[in-house]
């Protein structure tokens, strides 16, 4: 039924550039063609997801509440005007498709600290609640590796420490009512990994919001951006954190690293 955003991010140790490719988010819509039009007065997870995407793109400045009020309508109108769409203030199939496309092609570029400089002191952060990989997380890893095997790729090794960190990210999104790769608690996925002493040469993060492991995996695989991250041959290890809660029922974080 739904899929919520992914980010693809690659950090190469011998380059001085961080490039984060922010890929497709489809939250509670499945595909754009299946979403009915909705507008002012609507409420629910669909509105929540659109508000989040428009806020990330800079068209919506209000609070992400899941209620389609005047501020959301104004943000949709600004987006429609910018992309040459009929300025109705309602999210029809074409508007949703354009929002998803714009979000999928958003790019964030940042530079890491010079390797000669001391690493910044990590901010206080809670200790990971438990080690190991939970049953649902293991199921999703199996789905990922089945798909990789079918594509002729090596499977990803389950990493319990990555799963701990991914679980914290999912819980943080629920606790602080946001959906983004940039955490108000831990910073970027790369900063978060650094805080928990995870080393890598290549790394990435996918985040999703869905009702079940199967539905989330299928939606991610049907998104070119998510699929590219899942099928990335440079990644060798995976950690998945699944926490009950959020607007879709479960929050998913997938962390990938390559040594």
PDB file of C-alpha atoms in Angstrom:
ATOM      1  CA  UNK A   1       0.000   0.000   0.000  1.00  0.00           C
ATOM      2  CA  UNK A   2       2.666   2.499   0.894  1.00  0.00           C
ATOM      3  CA  UNK A   3       6.270   3.400   0.756  1.00  0.00           C
ATOM      4  CA  UNK A   4       7.959   6.355   2.302  1.00  0.00           C
ATOM      5  CA  UNK A   5      11.143   7.847   1.068  1.00  0.00           C
ATOM      6  CA  UNK A   6      14.526   6.693   0.584  1.00  0.00           C
ATOM      7  CA  UNK A   7      17.747   8.242   0.477  1.00  0.00           C
ATOM      8  CA  UNK A   8      20.710   6.938  -1.468  1.00  0.00           C
ATOM      9  CA  UNK A   9      23.996   8.214  -0.142  1.00  0.00           C
ATOM     10  CA  UNK A  10      27.567   7.348  -1.017  1.00  0.00           C
ATOM     11  CA  UNK A  11      30.616   8.525   0.913  1.00  0.00           C
ATOM     12  CA  UNK A  12      33.974   7.591  -0.584  1.00  0.00           C
ATOM     13  CA  UNK A  13      36.884   7.646   1.854  1.00  0.00           C
ATOM     14  CA  UNK A  14      39.435   8.988  -0.624  1.00  0.00           C
ATOM     15  CA  UNK A  15      37.336  11.849  -1.917  1.00  0.00           C
ATOM     16  CA  UNK A  16      36.569  15.090  -0.137  1.00  0.00           C
ATOM     17  CA  UNK A  17      32.966  15.128  -1.238  1.00  0.00           C
ATOM     18  CA  UNK A  18      29.793  13.792   0.322  1.00  0.00           C
ATOM     19  CA  UNK A  19      27.033  13.284  -2.207  1.00  0.00           C
ATOM     20  CA  UNK A  20      23.617  12.319  -0.957  1.00  0.00           C
ATOM     21  CA  UNK A  21      21.120  11.386  -3.628  1.00  0.00           C
ATOM     22  CA  UNK A  22      17.653  11.739  -2.147  1.00  0.00           C
ATOM     23  CA  UNK A  23      15.443   9.245  -3.939  1.00  0.00           C
ATOM     24  CA  UNK A  24      11.773   8.452  -4.211  1.00  0.00           C
ATOM     25  CA  UNK A  25       9.204   8.655  -1.445  1.00  0.00           C
ATOM     26  CA  UNK A  26       5.826   7.066  -1.949  1.00  0.00           C
ATOM     27  CA  UNK A  27       4.037   7.077   1.366  1.00  0.00           C
ATOM     28  CA  UNK A  28       0.640   5.423   1.537  1.00  0.00           C
ATOM     29  CA  UNK A  29       0.055   5.838  -2.172  1.00  0.00           C
ATOM     30  CA  UNK A  30       1.614   2.701  -3.652  1.00  0.00           C
ATOM     31  CA  UNK A  31       1.942   4.408  -7.016  1.00  0.00           C
ATOM     32  CA  UNK A  32       0.930   7.861  -8.105  1.00  0.00           C
ATOM     33  CA  UNK A  33      -1.719   6.498 -10.444  1.00  0.00           C
ATOM     34  CA  UNK A  34      -3.531   4.868  -7.534  1.00  0.00           C
ATOM     35  CA  UNK A  35      -3.858   7.993  -5.423  1.00  0.00           C
ATOM     36  CA  UNK A  36      -7.223   9.783  -5.493  1.00  0.00           C
ATOM     37  CA  UNK A  37      -7.243  13.577  -5.553  1.00  0.00           C
ATOM     38  CA  UNK A  38      -7.422  15.236  -2.160  1.00  0.00           C
ATOM     39  CA  UNK A  39      -7.298  18.802  -0.963  1.00  0.00           C
ATOM     40  CA  UNK A  40      -8.265  21.286   1.724  1.00  0.00           C
ATOM     41  CA  UNK A  41     -10.001  19.640   4.658  1.00  0.00           C
ATOM     42  CA  UNK A  42      -8.458  16.210   4.054  1.00  0.00           C
ATOM     43  CA  UNK A  43      -6.464  14.547   6.773  1.00  0.00           C
ATOM     44  CA  UNK A  44      -4.474  11.388   7.299  1.00  0.00           C
ATOM     45  CA  UNK A  45      -1.161   9.771   6.355  1.00  0.00           C
ATOM     46  CA  UNK A  46      -1.455  10.810   2.688  1.00  0.00           C
ATOM     47  CA  UNK A  47      -1.499  14.456   3.695  1.00  0.00           C
ATOM     48  CA  UNK A  48       1.293  13.841   6.205  1.00  0.00           C
ATOM     49  CA  UNK A  49       3.532  12.439   3.464  1.00  0.00           C
ATOM     50  CA  UNK A  50       2.820  15.273   1.002  1.00  0.00           C
ATOM     51  CA  UNK A  51       3.515  17.866   3.687  1.00  0.00           C
ATOM     52  CA  UNK A  52       6.832  16.196   4.465  1.00  0.00           C
ATOM     53  CA  UNK A  53       7.944  16.131   0.836  1.00  0.00           C
ATOM     54  CA  UNK A  54       6.862  19.716   0.143  1.00  0.00           C
ATOM     55  CA  UNK A  55       8.599  20.883   3.307  1.00  0.00           C
ATOM     56  CA  UNK A  56      11.824  19.197   2.206  1.00  0.00           C
ATOM     57  CA  UNK A  57      11.488  20.874  -1.198  1.00  0.00           C
ATOM     58  CA  UNK A  58      10.832  24.285   0.367  1.00  0.00           C
ATOM     59  CA  UNK A  59       7.223  24.799  -0.730  1.00  0.00           C
ATOM     60  CA  UNK A  60       5.553  24.200   2.644  1.00  0.00           C
ATOM     61  CA  UNK A  61       6.585  26.048   5.796  1.00  0.00           C
ATOM     62  CA  UNK A  62       3.956  24.901   8.268  1.00  0.00           C
ATOM     63  CA  UNK A  63       3.892  22.061  10.753  1.00  0.00           C
ATOM     64  CA  UNK A  64       3.599  18.494   9.431  1.00  0.00           C
ATOM     65  CA  UNK A  65       0.300  17.527  11.031  1.00  0.00           C
ATOM     66  CA  UNK A  66      -1.471  15.344   8.481  1.00  0.00           C
ATOM     67  CA  UNK A  67      -4.260  17.956   8.132  1.00  0.00           C
ATOM     68  CA  UNK A  68      -4.706  19.719   4.780  1.00  0.00           C
ATOM     69  CA  UNK A  69      -5.262  23.318   5.836  1.00  0.00           C
ATOM     70  CA  UNK A  70      -4.640  26.698   4.239  1.00  0.00           C
ATOM     71  CA  UNK A  71      -0.854  26.481   4.589  1.00  0.00           C
ATOM     72  CA  UNK A  72      -0.758  23.111   2.838  1.00  0.00           C
ATOM     73  CA  UNK A  73      -3.032  24.398   0.081  1.00  0.00           C
ATOM     74  CA  UNK A  74      -0.744  27.407  -0.394  1.00  0.00           C
ATOM     75  CA  UNK A  75       2.318  25.155  -0.546  1.00  0.00           C
ATOM     76  CA  UNK A  76       0.686  22.930  -3.162  1.00  0.00           C
ATOM     77  CA  UNK A  77      -0.238  25.989  -5.221  1.00  0.00           C
ATOM     78  CA  UNK A  78       3.342  27.258  -5.098  1.00  0.00           C
ATOM     79  CA  UNK A  79       4.579  23.863  -6.250  1.00  0.00           C
ATOM     80  CA  UNK A  80       1.988  23.651  -9.044  1.00  0.00           C
ATOM     81  CA  UNK A  81       2.875  27.128 -10.272  1.00  0.00           C
ATOM     82  CA  UNK A  82       6.587  26.310 -10.255  1.00  0.00           C
ATOM     83  CA  UNK A  83       6.074  23.100 -12.274  1.00  0.00           C
ATOM     84  CA  UNK A  84       3.565  24.472 -14.760  1.00  0.00           C
ATOM     85  CA  UNK A  85       0.596  22.533 -13.390  1.00  0.00           C
ATOM     86  CA  UNK A  86      -2.982  23.781 -13.048  1.00  0.00           C
ATOM     87  CA  UNK A  87      -2.935  25.848  -9.841  1.00  0.00           C
ATOM     88  CA  UNK A  88      -5.812  24.222  -7.984  1.00  0.00           C
ATOM     89  CA  UNK A  89      -4.303  23.778  -4.541  1.00  0.00           C
ATOM     90  CA  UNK A  90      -5.420  20.124  -4.559  1.00  0.00           C
ATOM     91  CA  UNK A  91      -3.201  17.074  -4.958  1.00  0.00           C
ATOM     92  CA  UNK A  92      -4.384  15.222  -8.043  1.00  0.00           C
ATOM     93  CA  UNK A  93      -2.515  12.322  -9.649  1.00  0.00           C
ATOM     94  CA  UNK A  94      -0.380  14.590 -11.861  1.00  0.00           C
ATOM     95  CA  UNK A  95       0.570  16.856  -8.970  1.00  0.00           C
ATOM     96  CA  UNK A  96       1.507  13.876  -6.819  1.00  0.00           C
ATOM     97  CA  UNK A  97       3.593  12.401  -9.617  1.00  0.00           C
ATOM     98  CA  UNK A  98       5.426  15.715  -9.994  1.00  0.00           C
ATOM     99  CA  UNK A  99       6.031  16.026  -6.241  1.00  0.00           C
ATOM    100  CA  UNK A 100       7.488  12.514  -6.178  1.00  0.00           C
ATOM    101  CA  UNK A 101       9.670  13.269  -9.204  1.00  0.00           C
ATOM    102  CA  UNK A 102      10.953  16.511  -7.682  1.00  0.00           C
ATOM    103  CA  UNK A 103      11.660  14.799  -4.382  1.00  0.00           C
ATOM    104  CA  UNK A 104      13.428  11.912  -6.105  1.00  0.00           C
ATOM    105  CA  UNK A 105      15.747  14.288  -7.913  1.00  0.00           C
ATOM    106  CA  UNK A 106      16.579  16.520  -4.968  1.00  0.00           C
ATOM    107  CA  UNK A 107      20.303  16.475  -4.159  1.00  0.00           C
ATOM    108  CA  UNK A 108      22.186  17.432  -1.032  1.00  0.00           C
ATOM    109  CA  UNK A 109      25.910  18.003  -1.287  1.00  0.00           C
ATOM    110  CA  UNK A 110      28.076  18.382   1.778  1.00  0.00           C
ATOM    111  CA  UNK A 111      31.757  18.112   2.541  1.00  0.00           C
ATOM    112  CA  UNK A 112      33.108  15.991   5.390  1.00  0.00           C
ATOM    113  CA  UNK A 113      35.765  17.278   7.800  1.00  0.00           C
ATOM    114  CA  UNK A 114      39.355  17.087   6.575  1.00  0.00           C
ATOM    115  CA  UNK A 115      40.871  13.732   7.580  1.00  0.00           C
ATOM    116  CA  UNK A 116      43.737  15.635   9.239  1.00  0.00           C
ATOM    117  CA  UNK A 117      41.345  17.366  11.613  1.00  0.00           C
ATOM    118  CA  UNK A 118      40.240  15.632  14.814  1.00  0.00           C
ATOM    119  CA  UNK A 119      36.763  14.200  14.632  1.00  0.00           C
ATOM    120  CA  UNK A 120      34.178  16.341  16.437  1.00  0.00           C
ATOM    121  CA  UNK A 121      33.201  15.109  19.849  1.00  0.00           C
ATOM    122  CA  UNK A 122      30.038  13.077  19.522  1.00  0.00           C
ATOM    123  CA  UNK A 123      26.945  14.524  21.109  1.00  0.00           C
ATOM    124  CA  UNK A 124      25.470  12.577  23.995  1.00  0.00           C
ATOM    125  CA  UNK A 125      23.287   9.852  22.569  1.00  0.00           C
ATOM    126  CA  UNK A 126      21.397   6.958  24.087  1.00  0.00           C
ATOM    127  CA  UNK A 127      23.013   3.572  24.186  1.00  0.00           C
ATOM    128  CA  UNK A 128      21.563   1.153  21.615  1.00  0.00           C
ATOM    129  CA  UNK A 129      18.774  -0.698  23.415  1.00  0.00           C
ATOM    130  CA  UNK A 130      19.691  -4.222  22.347  1.00  0.00           C
ATOM    131  CA  UNK A 131      21.969  -6.165  20.071  1.00  0.00           C
ATOM    132  CA  UNK A 132      21.098  -8.749  17.476  1.00  0.00           C
ATOM    133  CA  UNK A 133      18.584  -8.722  14.644  1.00  0.00           C
ATOM    134  CA  UNK A 134      14.873  -9.072  15.300  1.00  0.00           C
ATOM    135  CA  UNK A 135      12.642 -11.497  13.419  1.00  0.00           C
ATOM    136  CA  UNK A 136      10.995  -8.926  11.102  1.00  0.00           C
ATOM    137  CA  UNK A 137      14.344  -7.318  10.394  1.00  0.00           C
ATOM    138  CA  UNK A 138      15.784 -10.715   9.504  1.00  0.00           C
ATOM    139  CA  UNK A 139      12.851 -11.327   7.153  1.00  0.00           C
ATOM    140  CA  UNK A 140      13.524  -8.080   5.321  1.00  0.00           C
ATOM    141  CA  UNK A 141      17.225  -8.915   4.998  1.00  0.00           C
ATOM    142  CA  UNK A 142      16.225 -12.271   3.480  1.00  0.00           C
ATOM    143  CA  UNK A 143      13.971 -10.482   0.965  1.00  0.00           C
ATOM    144  CA  UNK A 144      16.815  -8.124   0.036  1.00  0.00           C
ATOM    145  CA  UNK A 145      19.319 -10.932  -0.421  1.00  0.00           C
ATOM    146  CA  UNK A 146      16.888 -13.005  -2.470  1.00  0.00           C
ATOM    147  CA  UNK A 147      16.519 -10.052  -4.843  1.00  0.00           C
ATOM    148  CA  UNK A 148      20.273  -9.510  -4.967  1.00  0.00           C
ATOM    149  CA  UNK A 149      20.904 -13.171  -5.733  1.00  0.00           C
ATOM    150  CA  UNK A 150      18.385 -13.037  -8.597  1.00  0.00           C
ATOM    151  CA  UNK A 151      20.327 -10.048  -9.966  1.00  0.00           C
ATOM    152  CA  UNK A 152      23.633 -11.922  -9.745  1.00  0.00           C
ATOM    153  CA  UNK A 153      24.903  -9.898  -6.784  1.00  0.00           C
ATOM    154  CA  UNK A 154      26.548 -11.031  -3.586  1.00  0.00           C
ATOM    155  CA  UNK A 155      24.255 -11.109  -0.531  1.00  0.00           C
ATOM    156  CA  UNK A 156      24.589  -8.496   2.172  1.00  0.00           C
ATOM    157  CA  UNK A 157      25.826  -9.706   5.548  1.00  0.00           C
ATOM    158  CA  UNK A 158      23.530  -8.894   8.464  1.00  0.00           C
ATOM    159  CA  UNK A 159      25.274  -6.493  10.830  1.00  0.00           C
ATOM    160  CA  UNK A 160      23.809  -6.401  14.333  1.00  0.00           C
ATOM    161  CA  UNK A 161      25.481  -3.104  15.222  1.00  0.00           C
ATOM    162  CA  UNK A 162      24.049  -1.462  12.104  1.00  0.00           C
ATOM    163  CA  UNK A 163      20.646  -2.857  13.058  1.00  0.00           C
ATOM    164  CA  UNK A 164      20.919  -1.276  16.506  1.00  0.00           C
ATOM    165  CA  UNK A 165      21.653   2.109  14.972  1.00  0.00           C
ATOM    166  CA  UNK A 166      18.929   1.705  12.322  1.00  0.00           C
ATOM    167  CA  UNK A 167      16.448   0.845  15.085  1.00  0.00           C
ATOM    168  CA  UNK A 168      17.359   4.015  16.945  1.00  0.00           C
ATOM    169  CA  UNK A 169      16.788   6.078  13.782  1.00  0.00           C
ATOM    170  CA  UNK A 170      13.334   4.548  13.232  1.00  0.00           C
ATOM    171  CA  UNK A 171      12.382   5.199  16.854  1.00  0.00           C
ATOM    172  CA  UNK A 172      13.716   8.749  16.651  1.00  0.00           C
ATOM    173  CA  UNK A 173      11.479   9.475  13.638  1.00  0.00           C
ATOM    174  CA  UNK A 174       8.457   8.206  15.559  1.00  0.00           C
ATOM    175  CA  UNK A 175       9.321   9.952  18.825  1.00  0.00           C
ATOM    176  CA  UNK A 176      10.022  13.307  17.175  1.00  0.00           C
ATOM    177  CA  UNK A 177       7.311  13.109  14.511  1.00  0.00           C
ATOM    178  CA  UNK A 178       9.451  13.590  11.391  1.00  0.00           C
ATOM    179  CA  UNK A 179      10.418  11.663   8.276  1.00  0.00           C
ATOM    180  CA  UNK A 180      13.826  12.640   7.010  1.00  0.00           C
ATOM    181  CA  UNK A 181      17.398  11.460   6.621  1.00  0.00           C
ATOM    182  CA  UNK A 182      18.481  14.428   8.748  1.00  0.00           C
ATOM    183  CA  UNK A 183      17.733  13.606  12.383  1.00  0.00           C
ATOM    184  CA  UNK A 184      17.327  16.398  14.947  1.00  0.00           C
ATOM    185  CA  UNK A 185      18.957  14.018  17.445  1.00  0.00           C
ATOM    186  CA  UNK A 186      21.734  12.329  15.481  1.00  0.00           C
ATOM    187  CA  UNK A 187      22.305  14.500  12.396  1.00  0.00           C
ATOM    188  CA  UNK A 188      22.882  12.894   8.988  1.00  0.00           C
ATOM    189  CA  UNK A 189      23.080   9.099   8.563  1.00  0.00           C
ATOM    190  CA  UNK A 190      26.860   9.462   8.292  1.00  0.00           C
ATOM    191  CA  UNK A 191      27.151  11.548  11.436  1.00  0.00           C
ATOM    192  CA  UNK A 192      24.983   9.024  13.243  1.00  0.00           C
ATOM    193  CA  UNK A 193      27.205   6.145  12.146  1.00  0.00           C
ATOM    194  CA  UNK A 194      30.242   8.086  13.293  1.00  0.00           C
ATOM    195  CA  UNK A 195      28.693   8.617  16.727  1.00  0.00           C
ATOM    196  CA  UNK A 196      28.251   4.884  17.090  1.00  0.00           C
ATOM    197  CA  UNK A 197      31.785   4.157  15.804  1.00  0.00           C
ATOM    198  CA  UNK A 198      30.742   2.482  12.554  1.00  0.00           C
ATOM    199  CA  UNK A 199      33.468   2.705   9.910  1.00  0.00           C
ATOM    200  CA  UNK A 200      32.974   2.343   6.165  1.00  0.00           C
ATOM    201  CA  UNK A 201      34.203   3.469   2.775  1.00  0.00           C
ATOM    202  CA  UNK A 202      30.741   3.526   1.233  1.00  0.00           C
ATOM    203  CA  UNK A 203      27.462   3.997   3.065  1.00  0.00           C
ATOM    204  CA  UNK A 204      23.789   4.623   2.438  1.00  0.00           C
ATOM    205  CA  UNK A 205      20.411   4.872   4.106  1.00  0.00           C
ATOM    206  CA  UNK A 206      16.846   4.043   3.067  1.00  0.00           C
ATOM    207  CA  UNK A 207      13.885   5.007   5.221  1.00  0.00           C
ATOM    208  CA  UNK A 208      10.356   3.772   4.738  1.00  0.00           C
ATOM    209  CA  UNK A 209       6.936   3.919   6.331  1.00  0.00           C
ATOM    210  CA  UNK A 210       4.602   0.966   5.775  1.00  0.00           C
ATOM    211  CA  UNK A 211       2.354  -1.626   7.391  1.00  0.00           C
ATOM    212  CA  UNK A 212       4.375  -4.800   6.822  1.00  0.00           C
ATOM    213  CA  UNK A 213       7.795  -6.090   5.829  1.00  0.00           C
ATOM    214  CA  UNK A 214       6.481  -7.573   2.586  1.00  0.00           C
ATOM    215  CA  UNK A 215       4.650  -4.424   1.507  1.00  0.00           C
ATOM    216  CA  UNK A 216       7.603  -2.185   2.380  1.00  0.00           C
ATOM    217  CA  UNK A 217      10.081  -4.390   0.507  1.00  0.00           C
ATOM    218  CA  UNK A 218       7.893  -4.582  -2.589  1.00  0.00           C
ATOM    219  CA  UNK A 219       7.376  -0.821  -2.626  1.00  0.00           C
ATOM    220  CA  UNK A 220      11.100  -0.142  -2.196  1.00  0.00           C
ATOM    221  CA  UNK A 221      12.005  -2.580  -4.971  1.00  0.00           C
ATOM    222  CA  UNK A 222       9.491  -0.917  -7.290  1.00  0.00           C
ATOM    223  CA  UNK A 223      11.141   2.467  -6.751  1.00  0.00           C
ATOM    224  CA  UNK A 224      14.168   2.905  -9.049  1.00  0.00           C
ATOM    225  CA  UNK A 225      16.051   4.969  -6.477  1.00  0.00           C
ATOM    226  CA  UNK A 226      15.459   2.572  -3.608  1.00  0.00           C
ATOM    227  CA  UNK A 227      16.188  -0.411  -5.803  1.00  0.00           C
ATOM    228  CA  UNK A 228      19.499   1.087  -6.918  1.00  0.00           C
ATOM    229  CA  UNK A 229      20.518   1.412  -3.285  1.00  0.00           C
ATOM    230  CA  UNK A 230      19.405  -2.152  -2.469  1.00  0.00           C
ATOM    231  CA  UNK A 231      21.219  -3.521  -5.524  1.00  0.00           C
ATOM    232  CA  UNK A 232      24.407  -1.492  -5.014  1.00  0.00           C
ATOM    233  CA  UNK A 233      27.334  -3.867  -5.555  1.00  0.00           C
ATOM    234  CA  UNK A 234      29.653  -1.739  -3.405  1.00  0.00           C
ATOM    235  CA  UNK A 235      27.619  -2.430  -0.278  1.00  0.00           C
ATOM    236  CA  UNK A 236      28.550  -5.557   1.680  1.00  0.00           C
ATOM    237  CA  UNK A 237      26.699  -5.227   5.001  1.00  0.00           C
ATOM    238  CA  UNK A 238      23.173  -4.242   5.999  1.00  0.00           C
ATOM    239  CA  UNK A 239      21.370  -3.320   9.187  1.00  0.00           C
ATOM    240  CA  UNK A 240      17.607  -2.890   9.373  1.00  0.00           C
ATOM    241  CA  UNK A 241      15.665  -1.285  12.199  1.00  0.00           C
ATOM    242  CA  UNK A 242      11.887  -1.750  12.307  1.00  0.00           C
ATOM    243  CA  UNK A 243       9.855  -0.039  15.020  1.00  0.00           C
ATOM    244  CA  UNK A 244       6.080  -0.112  15.434  1.00  0.00           C
ATOM    245  CA  UNK A 245       4.492   3.331  15.221  1.00  0.00           C
ATOM    246  CA  UNK A 246       4.351   6.344  12.956  1.00  0.00           C
ATOM    247  CA  UNK A 247       1.637   7.322  10.474  1.00  0.00           C
ATOM    248  CA  UNK A 248       1.902   4.114   8.430  1.00  0.00           C
ATOM    249  CA  UNK A 249       2.066   1.539  11.214  1.00  0.00           C
ATOM    250  CA  UNK A 250       5.771   0.708  11.125  1.00  0.00           C
ATOM    251  CA  UNK A 251       8.889   2.768  10.535  1.00  0.00           C
ATOM    252  CA  UNK A 252      11.770   1.177   8.627  1.00  0.00           C
ATOM    253  CA  UNK A 253      15.411   2.248   8.407  1.00  0.00           C
ATOM    254  CA  UNK A 254      17.884   0.379   6.216  1.00  0.00           C
ATOM    255  CA  UNK A 255      21.581   1.159   6.649  1.00  0.00           C
ATOM    256  CA  UNK A 256      24.169  -0.099   4.148  1.00  0.00           C
ATOM    257  CA  UNK A 257      27.943  -0.024   4.332  1.00  0.00           C
ATOM    258  CA  UNK A 258      30.863  -1.220   2.266  1.00  0.00           C
ATOM    259  CA  UNK A 259      34.350  -1.585   3.716  1.00  0.00           C
TER     260      UNK A 259
END
